[in-house]
Amino acid sequence: MGATASKLPKDQLSEYQELTFLTKQEILLAHKRFNELLEREDRQQIGGSRVPMNKILTLPELKSNPFRRRICQVFSTSDLRDGSLSFEDFLDLLSAFSDSATLEIKSHYAFRIFDFDDDGTLDTGDLEKLVNCLTGEMDNTRLTSEEMKQLINNILEESDIDKDGTVNLSEFQHVISRSPDFVSSFKIVL
Amino acid sequence: MCFCYLVGIEIDGEVDSAEAAGKQGKAAASEDGEDEDEDEDRPRGRRAANRKKAAQKQVEEDSDDEIPQRRSAGNRRRGKPGANGGENGESNKRNKRGGKKQKQGKGKGKDDDKSNRKKNSSEDSKSEGGEEEEESMSEGERARLMEEVEEKKKLIANIRNKPWRMKRRLKHLKEAQLFVDKFEGALGKGKGRKLYAYKVMMMKKWIKFQRDFENFKTACIPWERKIKEVESHFGSSVASYFIFLRWMYGMNLVLFSLTFGLVVIPEVLMGLPYGSIPRKTVPREEQDTAMDYSVLTDFNGYCKYSVLFYGYYNNQRTIGFLKFRLPLSYLMVGIGTFGYSLMVVIRTMAKNADVGGGDGEDSEFTFAWKMFTSWDYLIGNAETADNKYASITTSFKESIVDEQENQKDENIHLRRFLRVLANFLITCTLGGSGYLIYFVVKRSQEFANRDDLGWYEKNELEIIMSLLGLVGPMLFETIAELEEYHPRIALKWQLGRIFALFLGNLYTFLLALFDEVNAKLEEEKDIKNASIWFMKEYFANFTANNPNETGTPPPIEPADVIRGPCWETTVGIEFVKLTISDIQVTYLTILIGDFLRALIVRFLNYCWCWDLEAGWPSYGEFDISGNVLGLVFNQGMIWMGSFYAPGLVGINVLRLLTSMYYQCWAVMACNVPHERVFKASKSNNFYMGLLLLILFLSLLPVVYTIMSLPPSFDCGPFSGKERMFDVIIETIELDLPSFLGTLFSYAANPGLIIPAILLMVLAIYYLNSVSEAYKNANNELKKKMQMARDEEKNRRNNKDSTNQVMKDLEDLLPNRSNLPPPEEKKGQKPKVKPGAAGNAVNLQKDVSLASVNPNARGPVTQAPGPRAPGPGNSRGRGQGPPPRH
């Protein structure tokens, strides 16, 4: 299987190194893993082909992540908006989640992930969805609507600096940049 | 004229670099197109549908790129009609790129702007009419081109920092690279040209080498897979322990290579062999038992007289044909160990402090942090994920309840009383454990003179210390229940107390040891006198018998020579034994406390009356803080002991290596993910702080012995000297040219040292006050920003009701107000002027109010944290016209 996989051209490899926070080994590993996800006939032209979202979600690294669908959607460049990833999208994803990515990049993508309706701000609906993601699917861990309201109010009180009822990117980054453990936990390693 | 030529080149270059061409046209034609390009994934449809949000979103999208200048560039672009065509787009584009540079070199950028502006007015007319004529480049142009190239290079270097799609980044990268390739060669002329080309080539090679080296370095980091596995099972907090362990291993590896490369191996290869001199020979009375297992495990017998310990080394100034100065090297390595460790720890701390933003003043963003940063993206295990969900839910609920019941406190007196009681109990425990150790050390000195000792008596000290380390924390935990602190605070207290316990034990141990050393020193004096007397006697007899020969050493076997107690080796042995027993206790605890427990729970569960897995014993959790503290203290012992026992570092490297595998296995096999998650992020400098403290504390006794205790007279590399550091003085006097010696004597003069220390203190004071001032300024700015934002918000809210068009306009406007002089606006097309609306004057006023603080405009583009530059320079003053040249 692995032997038949197409190899990454050298110049492309160095370009990817230039463009991402990944090292050579990580890119090669990503390439290998991506290859494994691809259908056999697609292997030859890895540059163009896409892996559908539900295939990506089988990766053990993403399997138990509550934001897995969002992550795929954010990083996908597909015109169909189906969350499928090309190899470059995949590298984008890994780069943003890599160890050496800067806080700026990480917070930018975190914001995009949390912005469920893609409208550029985190409004009450987004925050609600976010809380639901964080507390899991089971009913016993869900918050009651009363608690939810309280929680979201508290969050807005803290981070909504301009008091427009939503958290925008800069406010979000302001909050995040002070957090001691965001950078270390916003990480996915293949 | 010359300018025109350049523009020609410019266009050529850009157009030639192909991909750009289409884009430029588009950029100039419609701002929407450009924005779309900037952020392709925002659905176009929605924008059209949702006109109301458009303005706000516009801002949002621009700020995506984190370059404030971009925005103003974009706005200006909007201002110019498409008539100017590709050329305009061109210059805007350039400006856009320039923006980034301005952000870095502010002052310079400002100056440039001024001159550019001046040029711009004249050039606008020219550029339209004339086409390129000039052939040769003038100095200024070259400088400009060079700047351009530099900018592109910077873009290449920073491109990964942009949150763009890969395709877009690739395009920009290729563009920039093409540009650089094309024009780099054109820079420099005549001889300079070649040199420049050479420099450029070397630079490329260097960058490539750096990248390869970086790749190599990451390839060398061990256990990446193992740690990842642990990470995905237990989250980043448990993994942080293993990362810390790996870090320690790396540091110890360096210490190990220092010690072994510069001390142990030279001694083994070039020093006198075993049995040649008394210090390298087992004494006659011990020889029968020297190979016994029980003796060896006590590090007596052959172990004691080996390279592992201080006493084995000879005081010969140079050894072997290389004339290796072993004693000097020994001392230097001893000091170098501390120097290197100090450097590494402090550097890591500084780096961590850099990465992690603030260390988190808790109160400010508790909820937001819980919300936005509590998920651990490394988790790849369903069970852990479930635990994480549960713990996040509880923490949400807890914090809500906390918030509600913050004020309520039922019986404050009882709680206070309990807390005082708990602290009293803990102080008693600490004192008791200290006394116990002192007592045991004293007793072991008594035991040392007796022979009829069992295994327990011989190892009493180590056993007691390990047991205390085991029992103490548990006791503290029980006592801490009384206090009813919040878990996080309780954890801090717990850590502090364990730390105090370990430290107290270590220091009592040391003090008792010093008592012993002093006793040994007394003893040594007698033995020294006796042996000198013996030698004298011998020589007297010898010369009386054979008057012709003098000076041959006495023909006694080295094993029979009377020798001193050699306190350094004794201390070294104590430390080695302590380390070994620490290893044993740690490993046994894991084996029994985790593995056996897991076995019992797992297999007895089939035939037990209650559910063992869910009920009482259950599986163990990985005790991060305890393990880290254990590691830190172990390292402290290594630092203290390695001067007296060079082999200790080797033992420690082995220990770390095995415990990496052993603990990885144990944690994967028998532990369950945490229910209550203790956050130990990488940016948390707490452990490093502990390590630094321990390092400092272990530095003290070693330095004390080096500086003030006399070394043993008959063992070790410093024997025969008054003080250990005499070795350095001797080297300076004998081996270095004399003027250096005098230089050193001047430098060592108190008259020089005291002023130097004073200077340092003053420097510290100065830097301290400077940092204080910065902090204040930072706070001040933060406050200002917030105020400005509030003001802005209020203003906007008030206007909200009046006029939608006004609001849209206003969204566009404040940028323009950043273009300082009004005549600037004349140059631009009137279309964007707010004059269309009736209350233009009003608006103008508002805008100028807003522009008092350049940042006082709508949503922020930069987080005002410590990393952000002050508001004054986050947006360049006077974004001027596009820097045309």
Tab-separated table of C-alpha atoms in Angstrom, chain B residues 32-274:
chain	number	residue	atom	x	y	z
B	32	ASP	CA	-15.102	43.518	-3.395
B	33	GLY	CA	-13.096	41.432	-5.696
B	34	GLU	CA	-10.000	42.114	-3.719
B	35	ASP	CA	-11.628	41.331	-0.473
B	36	GLU	CA	-13.035	38.190	-1.848
B	37	ASP	CA	-9.565	37.271	-2.751
B	38	GLU	CA	-8.354	38.045	0.688
B	39	ASP	CA	-10.802	35.814	2.261
B	40	GLU	CA	-12.267	33.508	-0.223
B	41	ASP	CA	-14.234	31.371	2.076
B	42	ARG	CA	-16.675	33.966	3.197
B	43	PRO	CA	-19.736	33.278	1.178
B	44	ARG	CA	-20.399	35.903	-1.344
B	45	GLY	CA	-24.085	35.344	-1.344
B	46	ARG	CA	-24.595	36.273	2.207
B	47	ARG	CA	-22.827	39.504	1.768
B	48	ALA	CA	-25.258	40.568	-0.874
B	49	ALA	CA	-28.214	39.409	1.077
B	50	ASN	CA	-27.212	40.929	4.337
B	51	ARG	CA	-26.497	44.488	3.488
B	52	LYS	CA	-26.874	45.675	6.994
B	53	LYS	CA	-24.020	43.677	8.262
B	54	ALA	CA	-21.849	44.385	5.348
B	55	ALA	CA	-20.113	47.387	6.734
B	56	GLN	CA	-19.271	45.754	9.965
B	57	LYS	CA	-18.150	42.652	8.241
B	58	GLN	CA	-15.978	44.639	5.970
B	59	VAL	CA	-14.044	45.772	8.949
B	60	GLU	CA	-13.945	42.297	10.278
B	61	GLU	CA	-12.568	40.822	7.153
B	62	ASP	CA	-9.916	43.364	6.778
B	63	SER	CA	-8.791	42.907	10.262
B	64	ASP	CA	-8.420	39.270	9.484
B	65	ASP	CA	-5.039	40.004	8.183
B	66	GLU	CA	-3.914	41.730	11.282
B	67	ILE	CA	-2.228	44.472	9.420
B	68	PRO	CA	-3.905	47.734	10.134
B	69	GLN	CA	-2.221	49.350	7.221
B	70	ARG	CA	-3.871	46.962	4.918
B	71	ARG	CA	-7.130	48.345	5.853
B	72	SER	CA	-6.255	51.882	5.123
B	73	ALA	CA	-4.760	50.782	1.893
B	74	GLY	CA	-7.939	49.046	1.051
B	75	ASN	CA	-10.004	52.061	1.869
B	76	ARG	CA	-7.918	54.264	-0.202
B	77	ARG	CA	-8.210	51.889	-3.006
B	78	ARG	CA	-11.876	52.168	-2.680
B	79	GLY	CA	-11.547	55.878	-2.990
B	80	LYS	CA	-9.868	55.795	-6.346
B	81	PRO	CA	-11.981	55.018	-9.317
B	82	GLY	CA	-11.018	52.266	-11.605
B	83	ALA	CA	-9.908	54.742	-14.239
B	84	ASN	CA	-6.344	54.693	-13.146
B	85	GLY	CA	-6.321	51.085	-13.992
B	86	GLY	CA	-3.586	48.636	-13.431
B	87	GLU	CA	-1.150	51.252	-12.383
B	88	ASN	CA	-3.152	52.260	-9.399
B	89	GLY	CA	-3.730	48.765	-8.333
B	90	GLU	CA	-0.080	48.292	-8.676
B	91	SER	CA	0.882	51.006	-6.310
B	92	ASN	CA	-1.734	50.064	-3.826
B	93	LYS	CA	-0.424	46.637	-3.849
B	94	ARG	CA	2.997	47.865	-3.150
B	95	ASN	CA	1.741	49.978	-0.371
B	96	LYS	CA	0.043	47.036	1.106
B	97	ARG	CA	3.258	45.257	1.309
B	98	GLY	CA	4.992	48.284	2.615
B	99	GLY	CA	2.514	48.357	5.406
B	100	LYS	CA	4.009	45.387	6.996
B	101	LYS	CA	7.360	46.895	7.031
B	102	GLN	CA	6.135	50.054	8.575
B	103	LYS	CA	4.784	48.122	11.408
B	104	GLN	CA	8.236	47.012	12.248
B	105	GLY	CA	10.344	50.041	11.706
B	106	LYS	CA	8.036	52.769	12.755
B	107	GLY	CA	10.230	55.772	12.756
B	108	LYS	CA	11.710	54.978	9.462
B	109	GLY	CA	8.393	54.302	7.912
B	110	LYS	CA	7.175	57.690	8.934
B	111	ASP	CA	10.031	59.454	7.295
B	112	ASP	CA	9.568	57.472	4.183
B	113	ASP	CA	5.979	58.412	4.101
B	114	LYS	CA	6.766	62.057	4.232
B	115	SER	CA	9.133	61.953	1.375
B	116	ASN	CA	6.890	59.696	-0.556
B	117	ARG	CA	4.060	62.050	-0.162
B	118	LYS	CA	6.111	64.853	-1.511
B	119	LYS	CA	7.129	62.806	-4.443
B	120	ASN	CA	3.701	61.563	-5.010
B	121	SER	CA	2.200	64.886	-5.871
B	122	SER	CA	4.671	65.465	-8.631
B	123	GLU	CA	4.819	61.967	-9.807
B	124	ASP	CA	1.154	61.519	-10.371
B	125	SER	CA	1.230	63.818	-13.312
B	126	LYS	CA	4.435	62.440	-14.638
B	127	SER	CA	3.661	58.859	-14.504
B	128	GLU	CA	0.655	59.168	-16.663
B	129	GLY	CA	2.439	61.012	-19.419
B	130	GLY	CA	5.906	59.662	-19.723
B	131	GLU	CA	7.178	56.230	-20.411
B	132	GLU	CA	10.500	54.835	-19.356
B	133	GLU	CA	13.546	56.435	-20.796
B	134	GLU	CA	16.254	56.193	-18.212
B	135	GLU	CA	18.762	53.486	-18.637
B	136	SER	CA	20.949	53.397	-15.580
B	137	MET	CA	19.719	53.320	-12.050
B	138	SER	CA	20.628	56.080	-9.695
B	139	GLU	CA	21.701	55.526	-6.145
B	140	GLY	CA	18.330	56.341	-4.741
B	141	GLU	CA	16.587	53.925	-7.009
B	142	ARG	CA	18.913	51.181	-6.148
B	143	ALA	CA	18.298	51.833	-2.519
B	144	ARG	CA	14.623	51.756	-3.135
B	145	LEU	CA	14.784	48.593	-5.128
B	146	MET	CA	16.877	47.074	-2.425
B	147	GLU	CA	14.229	48.031	0.059
B	148	GLU	CA	11.614	46.464	-2.096
B	149	VAL	CA	13.589	43.299	-2.317
B	150	GLU	CA	14.044	43.329	1.417
B	151	GLU	CA	10.329	43.695	1.852
B	152	LYS	CA	9.669	40.750	-0.383
B	153	LYS	CA	12.184	38.754	1.542
B	154	LYS	CA	10.479	39.652	4.734
B	155	LEU	CA	7.230	38.579	3.209
B	156	ILE	CA	8.787	35.274	2.297
B	157	ALA	CA	10.042	34.866	5.805
B	158	ASN	CA	6.746	35.748	7.422
B	159	ILE	CA	4.305	34.278	5.022
B	160	ARG	CA	3.423	31.425	7.271
B	161	ASN	CA	2.138	33.904	9.789
B	162	LYS	CA	-0.735	34.870	7.586
B	163	PRO	CA	-4.041	33.199	8.078
B	164	TRP	CA	-4.575	32.737	4.401
B	165	ARG	CA	-5.350	29.725	2.343
B	166	MET	CA	-2.451	27.704	1.168
B	167	LYS	CA	-3.146	28.600	-2.447
B	168	ARG	CA	-3.028	32.254	-1.726
B	169	ARG	CA	0.118	31.976	0.304
B	170	LEU	CA	1.702	29.925	-2.422
B	171	LYS	CA	0.868	32.551	-4.976
B	172	HIS	CA	2.280	35.346	-2.888
B	173	LEU	CA	5.340	33.354	-2.135
B	174	LYS	CA	5.998	32.575	-5.757
B	175	GLU	CA	5.423	36.162	-6.722
B	176	ALA	CA	7.781	37.408	-4.087
B	177	GLN	CA	10.376	34.846	-4.925
B	178	LEU	CA	10.249	35.671	-8.590
B	179	PHE	CA	10.606	39.308	-7.797
B	180	VAL	CA	13.524	38.733	-5.531
B	181	ASP	CA	15.209	36.478	-8.032
B	182	LYS	CA	14.767	38.957	-10.780
B	183	PHE	CA	15.966	42.030	-9.010
B	184	GLU	CA	18.458	40.758	-6.603
B	185	GLY	CA	20.957	40.383	-9.387
B	186	ALA	CA	20.371	43.916	-10.555
B	187	LEU	CA	21.521	45.346	-7.293
B	188	GLY	CA	25.040	46.418	-6.765
B	189	LYS	CA	27.283	47.282	-9.664
B	190	GLY	CA	30.777	46.582	-10.845
B	191	LYS	CA	32.737	44.792	-8.234
B	192	GLY	CA	30.055	45.295	-5.673
B	193	ARG	CA	27.696	43.368	-7.857
B	194	LYS	CA	29.652	40.190	-7.667
B	195	LEU	CA	30.113	40.521	-3.979
B	196	TYR	CA	26.457	41.167	-3.582
B	197	ALA	CA	25.515	38.164	-5.650
B	198	TYR	CA	27.872	36.109	-3.573
B	199	LYS	CA	26.349	37.407	-0.396
B	200	VAL	CA	22.890	36.627	-1.644
B	201	MET	CA	23.916	33.145	-2.554
B	202	MET	CA	25.500	32.554	0.800
B	203	MET	CA	22.386	33.872	2.459
B	204	LYS	CA	20.278	31.387	0.548
B	205	LYS	CA	22.583	28.572	1.467
B	206	TRP	CA	22.528	29.672	5.059
B	207	ILE	CA	18.756	29.716	5.186
B	208	LYS	CA	18.607	26.296	3.651
B	209	PHE	CA	21.160	25.037	6.091
B	210	GLN	CA	19.202	26.487	8.959
B	211	ARG	CA	16.087	24.773	7.817
B	212	ASP	CA	17.862	21.474	7.403
B	213	PHE	CA	19.379	21.860	10.802
B	214	GLU	CA	15.976	22.571	12.231
B	215	ASN	CA	14.658	19.429	10.604
B	216	PHE	CA	17.572	17.496	11.960
B	217	LYS	CA	16.975	18.826	15.422
B	218	THR	CA	13.351	17.799	15.442
B	219	ALA	CA	14.355	14.402	14.140
B	220	CYS	CA	16.633	14.051	17.134
B	221	ILE	CA	13.983	14.677	19.739
B	222	PRO	CA	13.224	11.292	21.226
B	223	TRP	CA	9.946	9.793	22.396
B	224	GLU	CA	7.782	11.995	20.239
B	225	ARG	CA	5.443	9.064	19.547
B	226	LYS	CA	5.299	7.912	23.136
B	227	ILE	CA	4.433	11.328	24.420
B	228	LYS	CA	1.855	11.785	21.728
B	229	GLU	CA	0.216	8.560	22.752
B	230	VAL	CA	0.076	9.677	26.348
B	231	GLU	CA	-1.209	13.046	25.214
B	232	SER	CA	-4.063	11.558	23.318
B	233	HIS	CA	-5.029	9.376	26.262
B	234	PHE	CA	-4.581	11.733	29.153
B	235	GLY	CA	-4.552	15.196	27.705
B	236	SER	CA	-1.821	17.740	27.772
B	237	SER	CA	-1.457	17.951	31.527
B	238	VAL	CA	-0.106	14.450	32.022
B	239	ALA	CA	1.944	14.786	28.898
B	240	SER	CA	3.498	17.912	30.314
B	241	TYR	CA	5.122	15.768	32.976
B	242	PHE	CA	6.697	13.577	30.341
B	243	ILE	CA	7.834	16.557	28.376
B	244	PHE	CA	9.393	17.885	31.532
B	245	LEU	CA	11.028	14.530	32.086
B	246	ARG	CA	12.415	14.583	28.581
B	247	TRP	CA	13.704	18.080	29.085
B	248	MET	CA	15.434	16.971	32.273
B	249	TYR	CA	16.909	14.047	30.423
B	250	GLY	CA	18.337	16.346	27.806
B	251	MET	CA	19.870	18.605	30.399
B	252	ASN	CA	21.330	15.709	32.323
B	253	LEU	CA	22.748	14.284	29.155
B	254	VAL	CA	24.753	17.452	28.698
B	255	LEU	CA	25.905	17.364	32.321
B	256	PHE	CA	26.785	13.738	31.889
B	257	SER	CA	28.890	14.348	28.821
B	258	LEU	CA	30.623	17.226	30.588
B	259	THR	CA	31.489	15.145	33.624
B	260	PHE	CA	32.403	12.010	31.794
B	261	GLY	CA	34.184	13.645	28.937
B	262	LEU	CA	36.316	15.964	31.011
B	263	VAL	CA	36.778	14.119	34.275
B	264	VAL	CA	35.986	10.444	34.340
B	265	ILE	CA	37.284	9.304	30.969
B	266	PRO	CA	40.592	11.193	31.175
B	267	GLU	CA	41.101	9.706	34.613
B	268	VAL	CA	40.351	6.207	33.383
B	269	LEU	CA	42.508	6.528	30.301
B	270	MET	CA	45.432	8.532	31.534
B	271	GLY	CA	45.397	8.451	35.308
B	272	LEU	CA	47.297	6.012	37.446
B	273	PRO	CA	45.713	2.571	37.458
B	274	TYR	CA	43.897	1.003	40.357
